[in-house]
Tab-separated table of C-alpha atoms and ligand atoms in Angstrom:
chain	number	residue	atom	x	y	z
A	1	MET	CA	-19.279	127.726	46.572
A	2	ALA	CA	-16.131	129.464	45.296
A	3	LYS	CA	-14.062	127.513	47.856
A	4	ASP	CA	-14.650	124.286	45.931
A	5	ARG	CA	-14.473	125.850	42.506
A	6	LEU	CA	-11.826	124.524	40.143
A	7	LEU	CA	-10.684	126.870	37.414
A	8	VAL	CA	-8.140	126.337	34.650
A	9	ILE	CA	-6.489	129.203	32.796
A	10	CYS	CA	-3.456	129.251	30.517
A	11	GLY	CA	-0.891	131.384	28.779
A	12	ASN	CA	-0.077	131.391	25.081
A	13	ALA	CA	2.428	128.508	25.315
A	14	SER	CA	-0.180	125.852	26.111
A	15	ARG	CA	-3.574	127.057	24.892
A	16	GLN	CA	-4.418	124.008	22.784
A	17	LEU	CA	-3.371	121.588	25.504
A	18	ALA	CA	-5.327	123.562	28.121
A	19	GLU	CA	-8.446	123.387	25.931
A	20	LEU	CA	-8.068	119.594	25.676
A	21	VAL	CA	-7.561	119.331	29.455
A	22	CYS	CA	-10.716	121.394	30.047
A	23	ARG	CA	-12.671	119.193	27.669
A	24	HIS	CA	-11.730	116.148	29.800
A	25	LEU	CA	-12.666	118.059	32.940
A	26	GLY	CA	-15.983	119.140	31.445
A	27	LEU	CA	-15.180	122.775	32.250
A	28	PRO	CA	-14.804	125.895	30.107
A	29	LEU	CA	-11.266	127.273	29.928
A	30	GLY	CA	-11.023	130.319	32.219
A	31	ARG	CA	-10.750	133.657	30.466
A	32	ALA	CA	-7.425	135.444	30.611
A	33	ASP	CA	-6.055	138.109	28.320
A	34	VAL	CA	-2.351	137.414	27.684
A	35	THR	CA	-1.000	139.842	25.120
A	36	ARG	CA	1.930	142.163	24.361
A	37	PHE	CA	2.417	145.894	24.556
A	38	SER	CA	3.784	147.479	21.403
A	39	ASP	CA	7.336	147.363	22.813
A	40	GLY	CA	7.017	143.615	23.388
A	41	GLU	CA	6.384	143.670	27.146
A	42	VAL	CA	3.853	141.118	28.363
A	43	PHE	CA	0.399	142.126	29.625
A	44	VAL	CA	-1.893	139.726	31.467
A	45	GLN	CA	-5.350	140.177	32.905
A	46	VAL	CA	-7.549	137.417	34.294
A	47	GLU	CA	-11.003	138.183	33.027
A	48	GLU	CA	-13.084	136.466	35.666
A	49	ASN	CA	-13.401	136.343	39.433
A	50	VAL	CA	-10.824	133.998	41.018
A	51	ARG	CA	-11.386	134.909	44.685
A	52	GLY	CA	-11.355	131.725	46.766
A	53	VAL	CA	-10.848	129.506	43.708
A	54	ASP	CA	-8.644	126.391	43.330
A	55	LEU	CA	-6.766	127.650	40.317
A	56	TYR	CA	-4.603	125.768	37.769
A	57	ILE	CA	-2.432	127.718	35.332
A	58	ILE	CA	-1.289	125.566	32.402
A	59	GLN	CA	1.834	126.893	30.741
A	60	SER	CA	4.925	125.119	29.380
A	61	THR	CA	8.091	127.196	29.597
A	62	TYR	CA	9.827	126.438	26.313
A	63	PRO	CA	11.482	129.433	24.568
A	64	PRO	CA	11.014	132.311	24.114
A	65	ALA	CA	11.428	133.392	27.747
A	66	GLU	CA	8.165	135.351	27.454
A	67	HIS	CA	6.378	132.044	28.072
A	68	LEU	CA	7.980	131.929	31.505
A	69	MET	CA	7.184	135.606	32.003
A	70	GLU	CA	3.517	134.983	31.124
A	71	LEU	CA	3.388	132.189	33.700
A	72	LEU	CA	4.964	134.346	36.419
A	73	MET	CA	2.608	137.219	35.671
A	74	LEU	CA	-0.483	134.978	35.642
A	75	ILE	CA	0.539	133.549	39.029
A	76	ASP	CA	1.134	137.075	40.351
A	77	ALA	CA	-2.216	138.336	39.013
A	78	CYS	CA	-4.128	135.411	40.553
A	79	ARG	CA	-2.352	135.741	43.910
A	80	ARG	CA	-3.199	139.439	44.015
A	81	SER	CA	-6.807	138.538	43.133
A	82	SER	CA	-7.129	136.232	46.177
A	83	ALA	CA	-7.194	132.804	44.503
A	84	ARG	CA	-7.357	130.238	47.331
A	85	ARG	CA	-4.649	127.977	45.883
A	86	ILE	CA	-2.559	128.357	42.740
A	87	THR	CA	-1.058	125.341	40.987
A	88	ALA	CA	1.415	126.012	38.197
A	89	VAL	CA	0.859	123.204	35.682
A	90	ILE	CA	4.048	123.099	33.634
A	91	PRO	CA	3.875	120.190	31.168
A	92	TYR	CA	7.385	121.039	29.876
A	93	TYR	CA	9.673	122.681	32.417
A	94	GLY	CA	12.223	124.624	30.355
A	95	TYR	CA	15.629	125.877	31.486
A	96	ALA	CA	15.954	122.544	33.286
A	97	ARG	CA	19.154	121.303	31.715
A	98	ALA	CA	21.358	123.712	33.710
A	99	ASP	CA	20.688	121.907	36.996
A	100	ARG	CA	24.177	121.965	38.551
A	101	LYS	CA	27.366	123.998	38.510
A	102	ASP	CA	29.410	121.758	36.223
A	103	GLN	CA	31.587	124.591	34.876
A	104	PRO	CA	32.915	127.740	36.529
A	105	ARG	CA	30.641	130.811	36.613
A	106	VAL	CA	27.491	129.237	35.126
A	107	SER	CA	23.907	129.794	36.224
A	108	ILE	CA	21.776	126.973	37.651
A	109	THR	CA	18.640	127.988	35.779
A	110	ALA	CA	16.572	124.996	36.922
A	111	LYS	CA	16.826	126.408	40.461
A	112	LEU	CA	16.487	130.052	39.402
A	113	VAL	CA	13.218	129.358	37.571
A	114	ALA	CA	11.889	127.299	40.509
A	115	THR	CA	12.600	130.261	42.804
A	116	LEU	CA	10.854	132.682	40.441
A	117	ILE	CA	7.750	130.482	40.243
A	118	THR	CA	7.463	130.040	44.012
A	119	GLU	CA	8.232	133.702	44.747
A	120	ALA	CA	5.564	134.758	42.230
A	121	GLY	CA	3.061	132.921	44.436
A	122	ALA	CA	2.528	129.339	43.199
A	123	ASP	CA	1.326	127.124	46.042
A	124	ARG	CA	2.168	123.945	44.195
A	125	VAL	CA	3.529	122.673	40.896
A	126	LEU	CA	2.418	119.893	38.564
A	127	THR	CA	4.917	118.946	35.881
A	128	MET	CA	5.912	116.079	33.643
A	129	ASP	CA	9.170	114.229	32.937
A	130	LEU	CA	11.600	116.754	34.376
A	131	HIS	CA	15.038	116.673	32.794
A	132	SER	CA	16.340	115.324	36.110
A	133	PRO	CA	14.070	114.220	38.960
A	134	GLN	CA	16.128	116.017	41.622
A	135	ILE	CA	14.847	119.370	40.254
A	136	GLN	CA	11.785	118.593	42.403
A	137	GLY	CA	13.920	119.562	45.383
A	138	PHE	CA	14.557	123.031	43.913
A	139	PHE	CA	10.942	123.912	44.787
A	140	ASP	CA	9.992	124.729	48.360
A	141	VAL	CA	6.319	124.029	47.598
A	142	PRO	CA	4.719	120.620	46.914
A	143	LEU	CA	5.459	119.316	43.433
A	144	ASP	CA	3.736	116.451	41.635
A	145	HIS	CA	5.895	114.867	38.970
A	146	LEU	CA	3.981	112.988	36.272
A	147	TYR	CA	5.468	110.584	33.743
A	148	ALA	CA	4.294	110.420	30.146
A	149	ALA	CA	5.212	106.702	30.264
A	150	PRO	CA	1.623	105.389	30.625
A	151	VAL	CA	0.614	107.297	27.446
A	152	ILE	CA	3.754	106.266	25.555
A	153	MET	CA	3.506	102.661	26.772
A	154	SER	CA	-0.052	102.216	25.605
A	155	TYR	CA	0.957	103.557	22.179
A	156	PHE	CA	3.868	101.127	21.844
A	157	ALA	CA	1.822	98.233	23.208
A	158	GLY	CA	-0.399	98.635	20.125
A	159	LEU	CA	2.517	98.687	17.636
A	160	GLN	CA	3.809	95.697	15.731
A	161	THR	CA	7.373	95.532	17.030
A	162	GLU	CA	9.760	92.600	17.074
A	163	GLY	CA	12.514	91.799	19.559
A	164	VAL	CA	12.370	95.308	20.930
A	165	VAL	CA	15.397	96.940	22.538
A	166	VAL	CA	14.913	100.178	24.449
A	167	VAL	CA	17.951	102.384	23.907
A	168	ALA	CA	19.033	105.014	26.452
A	169	PRO	CA	20.879	107.617	24.323
A	170	ASP	CA	23.004	108.809	27.244
A	171	ALA	CA	23.727	108.026	30.887
A	172	GLY	CA	20.990	110.419	32.051
A	173	ALA	CA	18.329	108.431	30.204
A	174	VAL	CA	19.264	105.025	31.642
A	175	LYS	CA	16.843	105.021	34.564
A	176	MET	CA	13.883	106.044	32.411
A	177	GLY	CA	14.942	103.516	29.730
A	178	ARG	CA	15.312	100.664	32.206
A	179	SER	CA	11.859	101.118	33.697
A	180	PHE	CA	10.346	101.473	30.216
A	181	ALA	CA	12.121	98.313	28.991
A	182	LYS	CA	10.929	96.408	32.054
A	183	ARG	CA	7.323	97.368	31.438
A	184	LEU	CA	7.563	96.508	27.733
A	185	GLY	CA	9.335	93.228	28.472
A	186	ALA	CA	12.203	94.467	26.261
A	187	ASP	CA	15.987	94.517	26.554
A	188	LEU	CA	17.981	97.663	27.302
A	189	ALA	CA	20.949	99.102	25.395
A	190	ILE	CA	22.938	102.153	26.451
A	191	VAL	CA	24.744	104.725	24.318
A	192	ASP	CA	27.856	106.318	25.750
A	193	LYS	CA	27.488	109.973	24.699
A	194	ARG	CA	29.738	112.945	25.428
A	195	ARG	CA	29.022	116.637	24.992
A	196	PRO	CA	32.204	118.459	23.881
A	197	ALA	CA	30.153	121.704	23.701
A	198	PRO	CA	26.524	122.700	24.362
A	199	ASP	CA	24.203	121.396	21.625
A	200	ARG	CA	26.964	119.092	20.243
A	201	ALA	CA	26.670	115.386	20.909
A	202	GLU	CA	29.557	112.957	20.355
A	203	LEU	CA	28.820	109.280	20.456
A	204	MET	CA	31.433	106.928	21.912
A	205	ASN	CA	29.992	103.419	22.129
A	206	VAL	CA	26.849	101.275	22.278
A	207	ILE	CA	26.470	98.777	25.095
A	208	GLY	CA	23.984	95.990	24.337
A	209	GLU	CA	22.774	93.788	21.471
A	210	VAL	CA	20.872	95.618	18.709
A	211	GLU	CA	21.479	93.573	15.539
A	212	GLY	CA	18.220	92.586	13.810
A	213	ARG	CA	16.177	94.250	16.542
A	214	ASP	CA	13.581	97.051	16.618
A	215	CYS	CA	15.172	99.835	18.682
A	216	ILE	CA	13.209	102.457	20.597
A	217	ILE	CA	15.521	105.335	21.546
A	218	LEU	CA	13.933	106.917	24.602
A	219	ASP	CA	14.837	110.361	25.952
A	220	ASP	CA	13.194	113.094	27.989
A	221	LEU	CA	13.467	115.609	25.135
A	222	ILE	CA	14.577	116.104	21.555
A	223	ASN	CA	16.141	119.513	20.999
A	224	THR	CA	18.527	119.700	18.027
A	225	ALA	CA	18.059	115.930	17.572
A	226	GLY	CA	21.853	115.549	17.487
A	227	THR	CA	21.697	112.955	20.252
A	228	ILE	CA	18.922	110.889	18.649
A	229	CYS	CA	20.326	111.071	15.091
A	230	GLN	CA	23.845	110.077	16.127
A	231	ALA	CA	22.419	107.159	18.063
A	232	ALA	CA	20.242	106.179	15.075
A	233	TYR	CA	23.202	106.139	12.637
A	234	GLU	CA	25.196	104.051	15.088
A	235	LEU	CA	22.358	101.593	15.734
A	236	LYS	CA	21.733	101.117	12.002
A	237	SER	CA	25.437	100.575	11.376
A	238	ARG	CA	25.263	97.829	13.998
A	239	GLY	CA	22.405	96.116	12.144
A	240	ALA	CA	19.328	97.470	13.938
A	241	LYS	CA	16.162	96.642	11.983
A	242	ARG	CA	13.959	99.643	12.802
A	243	VAL	CA	14.803	102.753	14.796
A	244	ILE	CA	12.045	104.616	16.588
A	245	ALA	CA	12.905	107.860	18.375
A	246	CYS	CA	10.713	108.672	21.326
A	247	ALA	CA	10.740	111.550	23.800
A	248	THR	CA	8.221	113.261	26.046
A	249	HIS	CA	9.105	116.795	24.930
A	250	GLY	CA	9.566	117.688	21.238
A	251	VAL	CA	11.500	120.961	21.470
A	252	PHE	CA	12.775	120.607	17.880
A	253	SER	CA	15.168	123.537	17.467
A	254	GLY	CA	18.055	124.319	15.133
A	255	GLY	CA	16.982	122.223	12.146
A	256	ALA	CA	15.967	119.190	14.242
A	257	ILE	CA	13.053	118.250	12.005
A	258	GLU	CA	15.132	118.243	8.805
A	259	ARG	CA	17.891	116.333	10.624
A	260	LEU	CA	15.407	113.686	11.760
A	261	GLU	CA	13.902	113.521	8.255
A	262	LYS	CA	17.317	112.676	6.780
A	263	ALA	CA	18.473	110.336	9.550
A	264	PRO	CA	17.787	106.592	9.520
A	265	VAL	CA	14.909	107.041	11.952
A	266	ASP	CA	11.733	105.207	10.983
A	267	GLU	CA	9.436	107.035	13.371
A	268	VAL	CA	9.589	109.977	15.780
A	269	THR	CA	7.142	109.979	18.677
A	270	VAL	CA	6.726	112.874	21.093
A	271	THR	CA	3.843	114.216	23.189
A	272	ASN	CA	1.966	117.517	23.092
A	273	THR	CA	3.624	119.025	26.211
A	274	ILE	CA	4.985	121.432	23.579
A	275	PRO	CA	2.522	122.326	20.781
A	276	GLU	CA	2.830	120.295	17.605
A	277	GLN	CA	4.695	122.190	14.894
A	278	PRO	CA	2.729	122.660	11.656
A	279	ASN	CA	3.444	120.392	8.679
A	280	LEU	CA	5.428	117.731	10.484
A	281	PRO	CA	6.667	114.999	8.129
A	282	ALA	CA	4.658	111.752	8.022
A	283	LYS	CA	7.031	109.833	10.293
A	284	PHE	CA	6.252	112.111	13.256
A	285	ARG	CA	3.580	111.113	15.824
A	286	VAL	CA	2.306	113.380	18.606
A	287	LEU	CA	0.667	111.623	21.566
A	288	ASP	CA	-1.858	113.460	23.702
A	289	VAL	CA	-1.153	113.801	27.443
A	290	SER	CA	-4.187	115.989	28.197
A	291	LYS	CA	-6.229	113.179	29.784
A	292	LEU	CA	-3.387	112.328	32.145
A	293	LEU	CA	-3.013	115.998	33.119
A	294	SER	CA	-6.749	116.379	33.663
A	295	LYS	CA	-6.794	113.323	35.960
A	296	ALA	CA	-3.888	114.755	37.966
A	297	ILE	CA	-5.655	118.117	38.285
A	298	LEU	CA	-8.840	116.414	39.498
A	299	ASN	CA	-6.916	114.269	41.999
A	300	ILE	CA	-5.105	117.320	43.374
A	301	HIS	CA	-8.403	119.212	43.585
A	302	HIS	CA	-10.018	116.337	45.504
A	303	GLU	CA	-6.882	115.787	47.656
A	304	GLU	CA	-6.418	112.293	46.211
A	305	SER	CA	-3.263	110.407	45.292
A	306	VAL	CA	-1.427	111.474	42.156
A	307	SER	CA	1.014	108.559	42.232
A	308	SER	CA	-1.905	106.286	41.346
A	309	LEU	CA	-1.548	107.778	37.832
A	310	PHE	CA	2.012	106.518	37.385
A	311	ILE	CA	0.906	103.043	36.303
B	401	R5P	C1	20.399	115.368	27.574
B	401	R5P	O1	20.845	115.213	28.657
B	401	R5P	C2	18.936	115.230	27.251
B	401	R5P	O2	18.345	114.158	27.902
B	401	R5P	C3	18.736	115.081	25.782
B	401	R5P	O3	19.407	113.927	25.337
B	401	R5P	C4	19.294	116.244	25.032
B	401	R5P	O4	18.975	117.445	25.665
B	401	R5P	C5	18.788	116.249	23.618
B	401	R5P	O5	19.377	117.329	22.966
B	401	R5P	P1	19.671	117.275	21.424
B	401	R5P	O6	18.395	116.821	20.772
B	401	R5P	O7	20.031	118.716	21.104
B	401	R5P	O8	20.809	116.357	21.199
């Protein structure tokens, strides 16, 4: 019966991830045409019946903004085609860093995008490692917030590390770092970072013991890698043995990959919430979160707990 039918479709931002999710679910990826007109405008058409279906649209919203537009249009198309319930599955929720009015006359894009997604017709949202957890409250529909931590933890549990210190590269990363350190049985160090301008990180101090230790710098995302590289130089200058940079979302813009290549970073670990860039240097690892996402989709479909996946 269509009422119980689960269907997954995606936009161009997350096709590979959506295919992996569908493989775990044992379902074919739903057919949707997501293309461009010659002037660059987006065109979407869902190519199968979605009437009465429990529908999941997988699409990360990293730049360009057309990825967000594709998501909004897919939601709109499915709503107008009578899908029973639409869940926007947004592994990486972009535009999240502007989440408060911290300067005069700035836009709070994290709220703006939440409004666009709900107004387009999403009944619920499934996302992962939001830049700040309070963004959940910007949505007036149910939101399930997954953590990549179980995937990242099982990777690090299998690594040969010694006297590990988890390093929070700024105040915003402390909570995530503390819970990660607790689970790993590691110590925590904190970097005091300032941002004199957008995309410019200035490091002030390191709180905690790092000499002779393996340091895992943990953040929600790596964008220009300024934050991670500055922290890495500082940790090495304080005698850190190995420096591993780890983040859920590898945005990698503005020469980030070259910067990380040159920096004293022994390994860079991210997940595939954003597609893996081609020809990444050998020290980069990309962990797969598709199984976790597929479990969350199944639990939502069967009205079961999603928090059981946090462990
Ligand atoms: C900041 O609050 C975030 O958690 C990241 O530390 C930051 O966005 C990373 O940016 P970048 O790689 O450009 O320093």
